[in-house]
Amino acid sequence: EWLPDNYFKGGRTLTRGGALTGTTEPELYQAERFGHFTYAIPVAAGRYRVKLHFAERYFGPSNPSPAGKGVGSRVFHVFCNGEALLRNFDIFHEAGGMDRAVTRTFDGLTPDAQGKLLLEFRPVTNYALVNAIEVTDEAWK
């Protein structure tokens, strides 16, 4: 079950069209949240799998801007409850190009003292970005 973008603070959203490869669910990648932002996702006590969905839809060879043409144009960190999940993550590099879906999965994550998975997307070069966040209770695997 997919829900609308909730539990966030900061960042902005944008919808993009066009073809995308590397996924059977391209609709997940039509919208993105970008900037410096956090999600405080409420969960019950337990262990969780978090799957982050990304696609670089702006920086690449078709971008007329001199601001970025691919690798190194967008680099950011992702933290969960203060612990680094991704450091210097570059979607373009990891996906092998523009308009290609890439996911990263993290197991064994537990909520903070307030019962939340606090995900922080912190820019290094340009803005951080995420297209979708999937949270699954590991007890249901």
mmCIF file of N, CA and C in Angstrom:
data_model
loop_
_atom_site.group_PDB
_atom_site.id
_atom_site.type_symbol
_atom_site.label_atom_id
_atom_site.label_comp_id
_atom_site.label_asym_id
_atom_site.label_seq_id
_atom_site.Cartn_x
_atom_site.Cartn_y
_atom_site.Cartn_z
ATOM 1 N N GLU A 1 0.847 -1.178 0.000
ATOM 2 C CA GLU A 1 0.000 0.000 0.000
ATOM 3 C C GLU A 1 0.889 1.236 0.000
ATOM 4 N N TRP A 2 0.679 2.102 -0.946
ATOM 5 C CA TRP A 2 1.431 3.345 -1.039
ATOM 6 C C TRP A 2 0.556 4.495 -0.570
ATOM 7 N N LEU A 3 1.129 5.384 0.219
ATOM 8 C CA LEU A 3 0.417 6.535 0.764
ATOM 9 C C LEU A 3 0.996 7.814 0.167
ATOM 10 N N PRO A 4 0.238 8.910 0.226
ATOM 11 C CA PRO A 4 0.783 10.190 -0.242
ATOM 12 C C PRO A 4 1.977 10.610 0.614
ATOM 13 N N ASP A 5 2.716 11.573 0.133
ATOM 14 C CA ASP A 5 3.875 12.120 0.823
ATOM 15 C C ASP A 5 3.433 12.726 2.159
ATOM 16 N N ASN A 6 3.837 12.093 3.260
ATOM 17 C CA ASN A 6 3.471 12.523 4.620
ATOM 18 C C ASN A 6 4.694 12.516 5.526
ATOM 19 N N TYR A 7 4.538 13.096 6.693
ATOM 20 C CA TYR A 7 5.521 13.033 7.788
ATOM 21 C C TYR A 7 6.834 13.748 7.464
ATOM 22 N N PHE A 8 6.826 14.684 6.540
ATOM 23 C CA PHE A 8 8.043 15.383 6.133
ATOM 24 C C PHE A 8 8.115 16.758 6.761
ATOM 25 N N LYS A 9 9.349 17.285 6.776
ATOM 26 C CA LYS A 9 9.589 18.669 7.160
ATOM 27 C C LYS A 9 10.684 19.172 6.220
ATOM 28 N N GLY A 10 10.380 20.267 5.530
ATOM 29 C CA GLY A 10 11.349 20.870 4.628
ATOM 30 C C GLY A 10 11.285 20.289 3.238
ATOM 31 N N GLY A 11 12.114 20.828 2.391
ATOM 32 C CA GLY A 11 12.168 20.391 1.002
ATOM 33 C C GLY A 11 10.979 20.883 0.202
ATOM 34 N N ARG A 12 11.004 20.560 -1.059
ATOM 35 C CA ARG A 12 9.926 20.912 -1.981
ATOM 36 C C ARG A 12 9.625 19.693 -2.837
ATOM 37 N N THR A 13 8.456 19.705 -3.459
ATOM 38 C CA THR A 13 8.094 18.600 -4.339
ATOM 39 C C THR A 13 7.995 19.077 -5.776
ATOM 40 N N LEU A 14 8.171 18.125 -6.669
ATOM 41 C CA LEU A 14 8.130 18.389 -8.092
ATOM 42 C C LEU A 14 7.679 17.114 -8.783
ATOM 43 N N THR A 15 6.892 17.270 -9.839
ATOM 44 C CA THR A 15 6.467 16.127 -10.645
ATOM 45 C C THR A 15 7.165 16.206 -11.991
ATOM 46 N N ARG A 16 7.671 15.066 -12.444
ATOM 47 C CA ARG A 16 8.372 15.003 -13.721
ATOM 48 C C ARG A 16 7.780 13.885 -14.565
ATOM 49 N N GLY A 17 7.722 14.084 -15.850
ATOM 50 C CA GLY A 17 7.257 13.056 -16.776
ATOM 51 C C GLY A 17 8.423 12.446 -17.515
ATOM 52 N N GLY A 18 8.083 11.648 -18.502
ATOM 53 C CA GLY A 18 9.114 11.054 -19.335
ATOM 54 C C GLY A 18 9.380 9.608 -18.997
ATOM 55 N N ALA A 19 10.106 8.970 -19.895
ATOM 56 C CA ALA A 19 10.412 7.547 -19.754
ATOM 57 C C ALA A 19 11.421 7.309 -18.634
ATOM 58 N N LEU A 20 11.311 6.139 -18.030
ATOM 59 C CA LEU A 20 12.191 5.738 -16.937
ATOM 60 C C LEU A 20 12.454 4.248 -17.073
ATOM 61 N N THR A 21 13.680 3.833 -16.827
ATOM 62 C CA THR A 21 14.022 2.413 -16.887
ATOM 63 C C THR A 21 14.430 1.915 -15.507
ATOM 64 N N GLY A 22 14.484 0.593 -15.370
ATOM 65 C CA GLY A 22 14.989 -0.011 -14.145
ATOM 66 C C GLY A 22 13.951 -0.271 -13.076
ATOM 67 N N THR A 23 12.670 -0.202 -13.419
ATOM 68 C CA THR A 23 11.615 -0.440 -12.435
ATOM 69 C C THR A 23 10.364 -0.983 -13.115
ATOM 70 N N THR A 24 9.583 -1.712 -12.343
ATOM 71 C CA THR A 24 8.274 -2.159 -12.823
ATOM 72 C C THR A 24 7.177 -1.233 -12.305
ATOM 73 N N GLU A 25 7.566 -0.229 -11.505
ATOM 74 C CA GLU A 25 6.616 0.736 -10.941
ATOM 75 C C GLU A 25 7.049 2.173 -11.254
ATOM 76 N N PRO A 26 7.049 2.573 -12.531
ATOM 77 C CA PRO A 26 7.534 3.910 -12.891
ATOM 78 C C PRO A 26 6.740 5.044 -12.252
ATOM 79 N N GLU A 27 5.490 4.784 -11.870
ATOM 80 C CA GLU A 27 4.687 5.843 -11.256
ATOM 81 C C GLU A 27 5.277 6.321 -9.925
ATOM 82 N N LEU A 28 6.072 5.494 -9.247
ATOM 83 C CA LEU A 28 6.704 5.899 -7.988
ATOM 84 C C LEU A 28 7.729 7.008 -8.207
ATOM 85 N N TYR A 29 8.226 7.130 -9.413
ATOM 86 C CA TYR A 29 9.317 8.052 -9.700
ATOM 87 C C TYR A 29 8.853 9.320 -10.411
ATOM 88 N N GLN A 30 7.556 9.510 -10.536
ATOM 89 C CA GLN A 30 7.041 10.707 -11.203
ATOM 90 C C GLN A 30 7.141 11.933 -10.302
ATOM 91 N N ALA A 31 7.093 11.744 -8.999
ATOM 92 C CA ALA A 31 7.196 12.868 -8.056
ATOM 93 C C ALA A 31 8.463 12.692 -7.224
ATOM 94 N N GLU A 32 8.996 13.808 -6.771
ATOM 95 C CA GLU A 32 10.184 13.767 -5.925
ATOM 96 C C GLU A 32 10.108 14.868 -4.876
ATOM 97 N N ARG A 33 10.754 14.619 -3.745
ATOM 98 C CA ARG A 33 10.986 15.657 -2.743
ATOM 99 C C ARG A 33 12.469 15.955 -2.812
ATOM 100 N N PHE A 34 12.816 17.243 -2.873
ATOM 101 C CA PHE A 34 14.218 17.616 -2.976
ATOM 102 C C PHE A 34 14.519 18.769 -2.028
ATOM 103 N N GLY A 35 15.782 18.943 -1.710
ATOM 104 C CA GLY A 35 16.230 19.993 -0.804
ATOM 105 C C GLY A 35 16.969 19.379 0.367
ATOM 106 N N HIS A 36 16.865 20.025 1.531
ATOM 107 C CA HIS A 36 17.364 19.501 2.801
ATOM 108 C C HIS A 36 16.106 19.242 3.618
ATOM 109 N N PHE A 37 15.778 17.974 3.868
ATOM 110 C CA PHE A 37 14.488 17.635 4.448
ATOM 111 C C PHE A 37 14.600 16.400 5.328
ATOM 112 N N THR A 38 13.565 16.215 6.139
ATOM 113 C CA THR A 38 13.491 15.043 7.010
ATOM 114 C C THR A 38 12.108 14.424 6.914
ATOM 115 N N TYR A 39 12.045 13.160 7.270
ATOM 116 C CA TYR A 39 10.789 12.445 7.459
ATOM 117 C C TYR A 39 10.822 11.865 8.863
ATOM 118 N N ALA A 40 9.744 12.017 9.617
ATOM 119 C CA ALA A 40 9.591 11.404 10.941
ATOM 120 C C ALA A 40 8.416 10.432 10.819
ATOM 121 N N ILE A 41 8.726 9.194 10.446
ATOM 122 C CA ILE A 41 7.704 8.199 10.132
ATOM 123 C C ILE A 41 7.340 7.427 11.393
ATOM 124 N N PRO A 42 6.092 7.546 11.864
ATOM 125 C CA PRO A 42 5.700 6.844 13.096
ATOM 126 C C PRO A 42 5.553 5.342 12.857
ATOM 127 N N VAL A 43 6.153 4.565 13.760
ATOM 128 C CA VAL A 43 6.079 3.104 13.684
ATOM 129 C C VAL A 43 5.962 2.545 15.097
ATOM 130 N N ALA A 44 5.462 1.327 15.201
ATOM 131 C CA ALA A 44 5.411 0.629 16.483
ATOM 132 C C ALA A 44 6.808 0.104 16.809
ATOM 133 N N ALA A 45 7.012 -0.294 18.054
ATOM 134 C CA ALA A 45 8.287 -0.895 18.439
ATOM 135 C C ALA A 45 8.539 -2.108 17.546
ATOM 136 N N GLY A 46 9.783 -2.311 17.174
ATOM 137 C CA GLY A 46 10.128 -3.444 16.318
ATOM 138 C C GLY A 46 11.299 -3.106 15.422
ATOM 139 N N ARG A 47 11.510 -3.958 14.446
ATOM 140 C CA ARG A 47 12.598 -3.797 13.485
ATOM 141 C C ARG A 47 11.978 -3.619 12.096
ATOM 142 N N TYR A 48 12.570 -2.699 11.328
ATOM 143 C CA TYR A 48 11.987 -2.322 10.052
ATOM 144 C C TYR A 48 13.003 -2.371 8.917
ATOM 145 N N ARG A 49 12.476 -2.650 7.737
ATOM 146 C CA ARG A 49 13.225 -2.539 6.486
ATOM 147 C C ARG A 49 12.765 -1.238 5.839
ATOM 148 N N VAL A 50 13.723 -0.411 5.453
ATOM 149 C CA VAL A 50 13.420 0.825 4.730
ATOM 150 C C VAL A 50 14.066 0.722 3.359
ATOM 151 N N LYS A 51 13.253 0.918 2.350
ATOM 152 C CA LYS A 51 13.720 0.888 0.972
ATOM 153 C C LYS A 51 13.512 2.280 0.385
ATOM 154 N N LEU A 52 14.596 2.895 -0.055
ATOM 155 C CA LEU A 52 14.562 4.234 -0.630
ATOM 156 C C LEU A 52 14.636 4.123 -2.143
ATOM 157 N N HIS A 53 13.737 4.821 -2.824
ATOM 158 C CA HIS A 53 13.656 4.796 -4.290
ATOM 159 C C HIS A 53 14.135 6.136 -4.838
ATOM 160 N N PHE A 54 15.050 6.072 -5.799
ATOM 161 C CA PHE A 54 15.644 7.271 -6.389
ATOM 162 C C PHE A 54 15.681 7.168 -7.906
ATOM 163 N N ALA A 55 15.632 8.301 -8.570
ATOM 164 C CA ALA A 55 15.927 8.412 -10.002
ATOM 165 C C ALA A 55 16.385 9.843 -10.266
ATOM 166 N N GLU A 56 17.512 9.987 -10.933
ATOM 167 C CA GLU A 56 17.989 11.314 -11.321
ATOM 168 C C GLU A 56 17.262 11.709 -12.602
ATOM 169 N N ARG A 57 16.392 12.698 -12.482
ATOM 170 C CA ARG A 57 15.573 13.116 -13.630
ATOM 171 C C ARG A 57 15.957 14.521 -14.111
ATOM 172 N N TYR A 58 16.947 15.151 -13.467
ATOM 173 C CA TYR A 58 17.302 16.521 -13.838
ATOM 174 C C TYR A 58 18.726 16.619 -14.388
ATOM 175 N N PHE A 59 19.700 16.178 -13.597
ATOM 176 C CA PHE A 59 21.090 16.299 -14.019
ATOM 177 C C PHE A 59 21.450 15.158 -14.965
ATOM 178 N N GLY A 60 21.918 15.519 -16.132
ATOM 179 C CA GLY A 60 22.313 14.537 -17.123
ATOM 180 C C GLY A 60 22.618 15.214 -18.444
ATOM 181 N N PRO A 61 22.953 14.439 -19.448
ATOM 182 C CA PRO A 61 23.351 15.009 -20.745
ATOM 183 C C PRO A 61 22.278 15.883 -21.394
ATOM 184 N N SER A 62 21.003 15.620 -21.120
ATOM 185 C CA SER A 62 19.947 16.409 -21.758
ATOM 186 C C SER A 62 19.666 17.720 -21.040
ATOM 187 N N ASN A 63 20.300 17.960 -19.893
ATOM 188 C CA ASN A 63 20.107 19.199 -19.148
ATOM 189 C C ASN A 63 20.905 20.315 -19.820
ATOM 190 N N PRO A 64 20.230 21.373 -20.274
ATOM 191 C CA PRO A 64 20.949 22.452 -20.956
ATOM 192 C C PRO A 64 21.767 23.317 -20.002
ATOM 193 N N SER A 65 21.572 23.172 -18.707
ATOM 194 C CA SER A 65 22.259 24.001 -17.721
ATOM 195 C C SER A 65 23.718 23.570 -17.549
ATOM 196 N N PRO A 66 24.617 24.529 -17.419
ATOM 197 C CA PRO A 66 26.015 24.174 -17.136
ATOM 198 C C PRO A 66 26.202 23.732 -15.680
ATOM 199 N N ALA A 67 25.121 23.800 -14.875
ATOM 200 C CA ALA A 67 25.210 23.448 -13.457
ATOM 201 C C ALA A 67 25.515 21.974 -13.221
ATOM 202 N N GLY A 68 25.196 21.134 -14.160
ATOM 203 C CA GLY A 68 25.477 19.723 -13.954
ATOM 204 C C GLY A 68 25.149 18.888 -15.158
ATOM 205 N N LYS A 69 25.986 17.925 -15.423
ATOM 206 C CA LYS A 69 25.783 17.061 -16.579
ATOM 207 C C LYS A 69 25.793 15.583 -16.217
ATOM 208 N N GLY A 70 25.781 15.251 -14.936
ATOM 209 C CA GLY A 70 25.778 13.829 -14.594
ATOM 210 C C GLY A 70 26.475 13.551 -13.287
ATOM 211 N N VAL A 71 27.466 12.653 -13.331
ATOM 212 C CA VAL A 71 28.157 12.210 -12.119
ATOM 213 C C VAL A 71 28.688 13.415 -11.350
ATOM 214 N N GLY A 72 28.412 13.438 -10.046
ATOM 215 C CA GLY A 72 28.884 14.505 -9.168
ATOM 216 C C GLY A 72 27.997 15.730 -9.122
ATOM 217 N N SER A 73 26.955 15.788 -9.932
ATOM 218 C CA SER A 73 26.077 16.961 -9.966
ATOM 219 C C SER A 73 25.152 17.037 -8.763
ATOM 220 N N ARG A 74 24.780 15.865 -8.201
ATOM 221 C CA ARG A 74 23.921 15.825 -7.015
ATOM 222 C C ARG A 74 24.495 14.756 -6.084
ATOM 223 N N VAL A 75 24.970 15.198 -4.931
ATOM 224 C CA VAL A 75 25.560 14.287 -3.951
ATOM 225 C C VAL A 75 24.959 14.630 -2.595
ATOM 226 N N PHE A 76 24.577 13.603 -1.821
ATOM 227 C CA PHE A 76 23.958 13.864 -0.518
ATOM 228 C C PHE A 76 24.144 12.677 0.422
ATOM 229 N N HIS A 77 23.842 12.930 1.695
ATOM 230 C CA HIS A 77 23.877 11.903 2.733
ATOM 231 C C HIS A 77 22.439 11.594 3.147
ATOM 232 N N VAL A 78 22.231 10.365 3.648
ATOM 233 C CA VAL A 78 20.954 9.977 4.249
ATOM 234 C C VAL A 78 21.260 9.355 5.603
ATOM 235 N N PHE A 79 20.537 9.829 6.621
ATOM 236 C CA PHE A 79 20.693 9.321 7.988
ATOM 237 C C PHE A 79 19.361 8.780 8.487
ATOM 238 N N CYS A 80 19.416 7.784 9.358
ATOM 239 C CA CYS A 80 18.228 7.301 10.063
ATOM 240 C C CYS A 80 18.521 7.351 11.548
ATOM 241 N N ASN A 81 17.749 8.146 12.266
ATOM 242 C CA ASN A 81 17.937 8.340 13.703
ATOM 243 C C ASN A 81 19.392 8.670 14.033
ATOM 244 N N GLY A 82 20.005 9.502 13.195
ATOM 245 C CA GLY A 82 21.363 9.980 13.409
ATOM 246 C C GLY A 82 22.466 9.087 12.870
ATOM 247 N N GLU A 83 22.146 7.884 12.440
ATOM 248 C CA GLU A 83 23.144 6.952 11.907
ATOM 249 C C GLU A 83 23.162 7.044 10.379
ATOM 250 N N ALA A 84 24.350 7.087 9.805
ATOM 251 C CA ALA A 84 24.476 7.206 8.351
ATOM 252 C C ALA A 84 24.001 5.940 7.649
ATOM 253 N N LEU A 85 23.086 6.107 6.695
ATOM 254 C CA LEU A 85 22.683 5.020 5.814
ATOM 255 C C LEU A 85 23.448 5.129 4.495
ATOM 256 N N LEU A 86 23.536 6.346 3.967
ATOM 257 C CA LEU A 86 24.251 6.609 2.719
ATOM 258 C C LEU A 86 25.128 7.842 2.915
ATOM 259 N N ARG A 87 26.363 7.756 2.457
ATOM 260 C CA ARG A 87 27.259 8.912 2.492
ATOM 261 C C ARG A 87 27.710 9.207 1.063
ATOM 262 N N ASN A 88 27.668 10.485 0.715
ATOM 263 C CA ASN A 88 28.081 10.933 -0.618
ATOM 264 C C ASN A 88 27.396 10.123 -1.720
ATOM 265 N N PHE A 89 26.091 9.970 -1.565
ATOM 266 C CA PHE A 89 25.303 9.209 -2.529
ATOM 267 C C PHE A 89 25.063 10.051 -3.772
ATOM 268 N N ASP A 90 25.356 9.478 -4.926
ATOM 269 C CA ASP A 90 25.212 10.130 -6.216
ATOM 270 C C ASP A 90 24.285 9.245 -7.062
ATOM 271 N N ILE A 91 23.043 9.663 -7.218
ATOM 272 C CA ILE A 91 22.048 8.843 -7.922
ATOM 273 C C ILE A 91 22.513 8.537 -9.346
ATOM 274 N N PHE A 92 22.966 9.544 -10.071
ATOM 275 C CA PHE A 92 23.384 9.363 -11.459
ATOM 276 C C PHE A 92 24.458 8.278 -11.548
ATOM 277 N N HIS A 93 25.458 8.371 -10.689
ATOM 278 C CA HIS A 93 26.541 7.388 -10.684
ATOM 279 C C HIS A 93 26.032 5.989 -10.332
ATOM 280 N N GLU A 94 25.241 5.889 -9.266
ATOM 281 C CA GLU A 94 24.770 4.584 -8.785
ATOM 282 C C GLU A 94 23.804 3.916 -9.770
ATOM 283 N N ALA A 95 22.984 4.707 -10.450
ATOM 284 C CA ALA A 95 22.015 4.151 -11.400
ATOM 285 C C ALA A 95 22.639 3.895 -12.771
ATOM 286 N N GLY A 96 23.784 4.508 -13.027
ATOM 287 C CA GLY A 96 24.416 4.349 -14.324
ATOM 288 C C GLY A 96 23.873 5.302 -15.374
ATOM 289 N N GLY A 97 23.255 6.393 -14.929
ATOM 290 C CA GLY A 97 22.763 7.388 -15.875
ATOM 291 C C GLY A 97 21.494 8.060 -15.418
ATOM 292 N N MET A 98 20.989 8.907 -16.280
ATOM 293 C CA MET A 98 19.775 9.686 -16.025
ATOM 294 C C MET A 98 18.543 8.843 -16.355
ATOM 295 N N ASP A 99 17.442 9.121 -15.676
ATOM 296 C CA ASP A 99 16.150 8.467 -15.923
ATOM 297 C C ASP A 99 16.212 6.954 -15.716
ATOM 298 N N ARG A 100 16.991 6.540 -14.720
ATOM 299 C CA ARG A 100 17.104 5.128 -14.359
ATOM 300 C C ARG A 100 16.837 4.991 -12.862
ATOM 301 N N ALA A 101 15.936 4.116 -12.524
ATOM 302 C CA ALA A 101 15.586 3.900 -11.117
ATOM 303 C C ALA A 101 16.694 3.144 -10.397
ATOM 304 N N VAL A 102 16.897 3.502 -9.156
ATOM 305 C CA VAL A 102 17.838 2.788 -8.290
ATOM 306 C C VAL A 102 17.246 2.776 -6.881
ATOM 307 N N THR A 103 17.395 1.667 -6.177
ATOM 308 C CA THR A 103 16.897 1.571 -4.804
ATOM 309 C C THR A 103 18.034 1.179 -3.877
ATOM 310 N N ARG A 104 17.868 1.546 -2.623
ATOM 311 C CA ARG A 104 18.781 1.123 -1.568
ATOM 312 C C ARG A 104 17.922 0.631 -0.410
ATOM 313 N N THR A 105 18.270 -0.538 0.132
ATOM 314 C CA THR A 105 17.482 -1.185 1.179
ATOM 315 C C THR A 105 18.310 -1.309 2.450
ATOM 316 N N PHE A 106 17.674 -1.025 3.582
ATOM 317 C CA PHE A 106 18.330 -1.068 4.887
ATOM 318 C C PHE A 106 17.462 -1.873 5.839
ATOM 319 N N ASP A 107 18.044 -2.881 6.456
ATOM 320 C CA ASP A 107 17.323 -3.766 7.375
ATOM 321 C C ASP A 107 17.702 -3.484 8.820
ATOM 322 N N GLY A 108 16.831 -3.897 9.725
ATOM 323 C CA GLY A 108 17.117 -3.832 11.147
ATOM 324 C C GLY A 108 17.015 -2.458 11.765
ATOM 325 N N LEU A 109 16.307 -1.547 11.131
ATOM 326 C CA LEU A 109 16.169 -0.196 11.680
ATOM 327 C C LEU A 109 15.097 -0.191 12.761
ATOM 328 N N THR A 110 15.368 0.517 13.836
ATOM 329 C CA THR A 110 14.438 0.579 14.965
ATOM 330 C C THR A 110 14.036 2.025 15.224
ATOM 331 N N PRO A 111 12.823 2.233 15.744
ATOM 332 C CA PRO A 111 12.368 3.606 16.002
ATOM 333 C C PRO A 111 13.148 4.267 17.129
ATOM 334 N N ASP A 112 13.120 5.600 17.120
ATOM 335 C CA ASP A 112 13.742 6.361 18.204
ATOM 336 C C ASP A 112 12.839 6.329 19.439
ATOM 337 N N ALA A 113 13.203 7.059 20.478
ATOM 338 C CA ALA A 113 12.445 7.060 21.732
ATOM 339 C C ALA A 113 11.024 7.602 21.560
ATOM 340 N N GLN A 114 10.773 8.358 20.504
ATOM 341 C CA GLN A 114 9.438 8.899 20.234
ATOM 342 C C GLN A 114 8.635 8.003 19.295
ATOM 343 N N GLY A 115 9.158 6.825 18.959
ATOM 344 C CA GLY A 115 8.439 5.891 18.098
ATOM 345 C C GLY A 115 8.458 6.271 16.626
ATOM 346 N N LYS A 116 9.581 6.861 16.187
ATOM 347 C CA LYS A 116 9.668 7.300 14.793
ATOM 348 C C LYS A 116 10.971 6.826 14.150
ATOM 349 N N LEU A 117 10.883 6.592 12.863
ATOM 350 C CA LEU A 117 12.082 6.445 12.040
ATOM 351 C C LEU A 117 12.343 7.838 11.481
ATOM 352 N N LEU A 118 13.400 8.477 11.940
ATOM 353 C CA LEU A 118 13.716 9.841 11.528
ATOM 354 C C LEU A 118 14.754 9.775 10.414
ATOM 355 N N LEU A 119 14.299 10.019 9.186
ATOM 356 C CA LEU A 119 15.172 9.997 8.015
ATOM 357 C C LEU A 119 15.543 11.422 7.637
ATOM 358 N N GLU A 120 16.834 11.694 7.555
ATOM 359 C CA GLU A 120 17.307 13.019 7.161
ATOM 360 C C GLU A 120 18.054 12.901 5.839
ATOM 361 N N PHE A 121 17.711 13.772 4.900
ATOM 362 C CA PHE A 121 18.353 13.850 3.599
ATOM 363 C C PHE A 121 19.139 15.161 3.574
ATOM 364 N N ARG A 122 20.464 15.057 3.650
ATOM 365 C CA ARG A 122 21.327 16.227 3.823
ATOM 366 C C ARG A 122 22.181 16.455 2.563
ATOM 367 N N PRO A 123 22.005 17.596 1.899
ATOM 368 C CA PRO A 123 22.762 17.889 0.681
ATOM 369 C C PRO A 123 24.264 18.040 0.933
ATOM 370 N N VAL A 124 25.044 17.622 -0.055
ATOM 371 C CA VAL A 124 26.480 17.878 -0.113
ATOM 372 C C VAL A 124 26.748 18.767 -1.326
ATOM 373 N N THR A 125 26.282 18.332 -2.506
ATOM 374 C CA THR A 125 26.360 19.108 -3.744
ATOM 375 C C THR A 125 24.954 19.188 -4.325
ATOM 376 N N ASN A 126 24.462 20.386 -4.533
ATOM 377 C CA ASN A 126 23.079 20.614 -4.952
ATOM 378 C C ASN A 126 22.127 20.017 -3.911
ATOM 379 N N TYR A 127 20.929 19.649 -4.308
ATOM 380 C CA TYR A 127 19.925 19.196 -3.355
ATOM 381 C C TYR A 127 19.871 17.678 -3.228
ATOM 382 N N ALA A 128 19.502 17.216 -2.032
ATOM 383 C CA ALA A 128 19.172 15.808 -1.839
ATOM 384 C C ALA A 128 17.830 15.545 -2.514
ATOM 385 N N LEU A 129 17.518 14.266 -2.759
ATOM 386 C CA LEU A 129 16.287 13.916 -3.469
ATOM 387 C C LEU A 129 15.865 12.504 -3.077
ATOM 388 N N VAL A 130 14.556 12.287 -3.000
ATOM 389 C CA VAL A 130 14.008 10.934 -2.885
ATOM 390 C C VAL A 130 12.687 10.899 -3.640
ATOM 391 N N ASN A 131 12.403 9.771 -4.270
ATOM 392 C CA ASN A 131 11.145 9.610 -5.002
ATOM 393 C C ASN A 131 10.104 8.861 -4.198
ATOM 394 N N ALA A 132 10.510 7.865 -3.436
ATOM 395 C CA ALA A 132 9.566 7.090 -2.628
ATOM 396 C C ALA A 132 10.320 6.442 -1.475
ATOM 397 N N ILE A 133 9.597 6.241 -0.370
ATOM 398 C CA ILE A 133 10.134 5.580 0.814
ATOM 399 C C ILE A 133 9.202 4.431 1.161
ATOM 400 N N GLU A 134 9.769 3.257 1.269
ATOM 401 C CA GLU A 134 9.003 2.046 1.576
ATOM 402 C C GLU A 134 9.443 1.544 2.946
ATOM 403 N N VAL A 135 8.502 1.421 3.884
ATOM 404 C CA VAL A 135 8.801 0.945 5.236
ATOM 405 C C VAL A 135 8.012 -0.342 5.473
ATOM 406 N N THR A 136 8.728 -1.413 5.836
ATOM 407 C CA THR A 136 8.117 -2.710 6.059
ATOM 408 C C THR A 136 8.538 -3.254 7.406
ATOM 409 N N ASP A 137 7.583 -3.698 8.178
ATOM 410 C CA ASP A 137 7.874 -4.342 9.462
ATOM 411 C C ASP A 137 8.562 -5.671 9.162
ATOM 412 N N GLU A 138 9.767 -5.881 9.702
ATOM 413 C CA GLU A 138 10.502 -7.105 9.413
ATOM 414 C C GLU A 138 9.809 -8.354 9.935
ATOM 415 N N ALA A 139 8.901 -8.212 10.888
ATOM 416 C CA ALA A 139 8.152 -9.355 11.390
ATOM 417 C C ALA A 139 7.229 -9.939 10.314
ATOM 418 N N TRP A 140 6.917 -9.157 9.273
ATOM 419 C CA TRP A 140 6.019 -9.584 8.208
ATOM 420 C C TRP A 140 6.742 -10.135 6.998
ATOM 421 N N LYS A 141 8.085 -10.244 7.064
ATOM 422 C CA LYS A 141 8.849 -10.737 5.910
ATOM 423 C C LYS A 141 8.507 -12.171 5.606
#
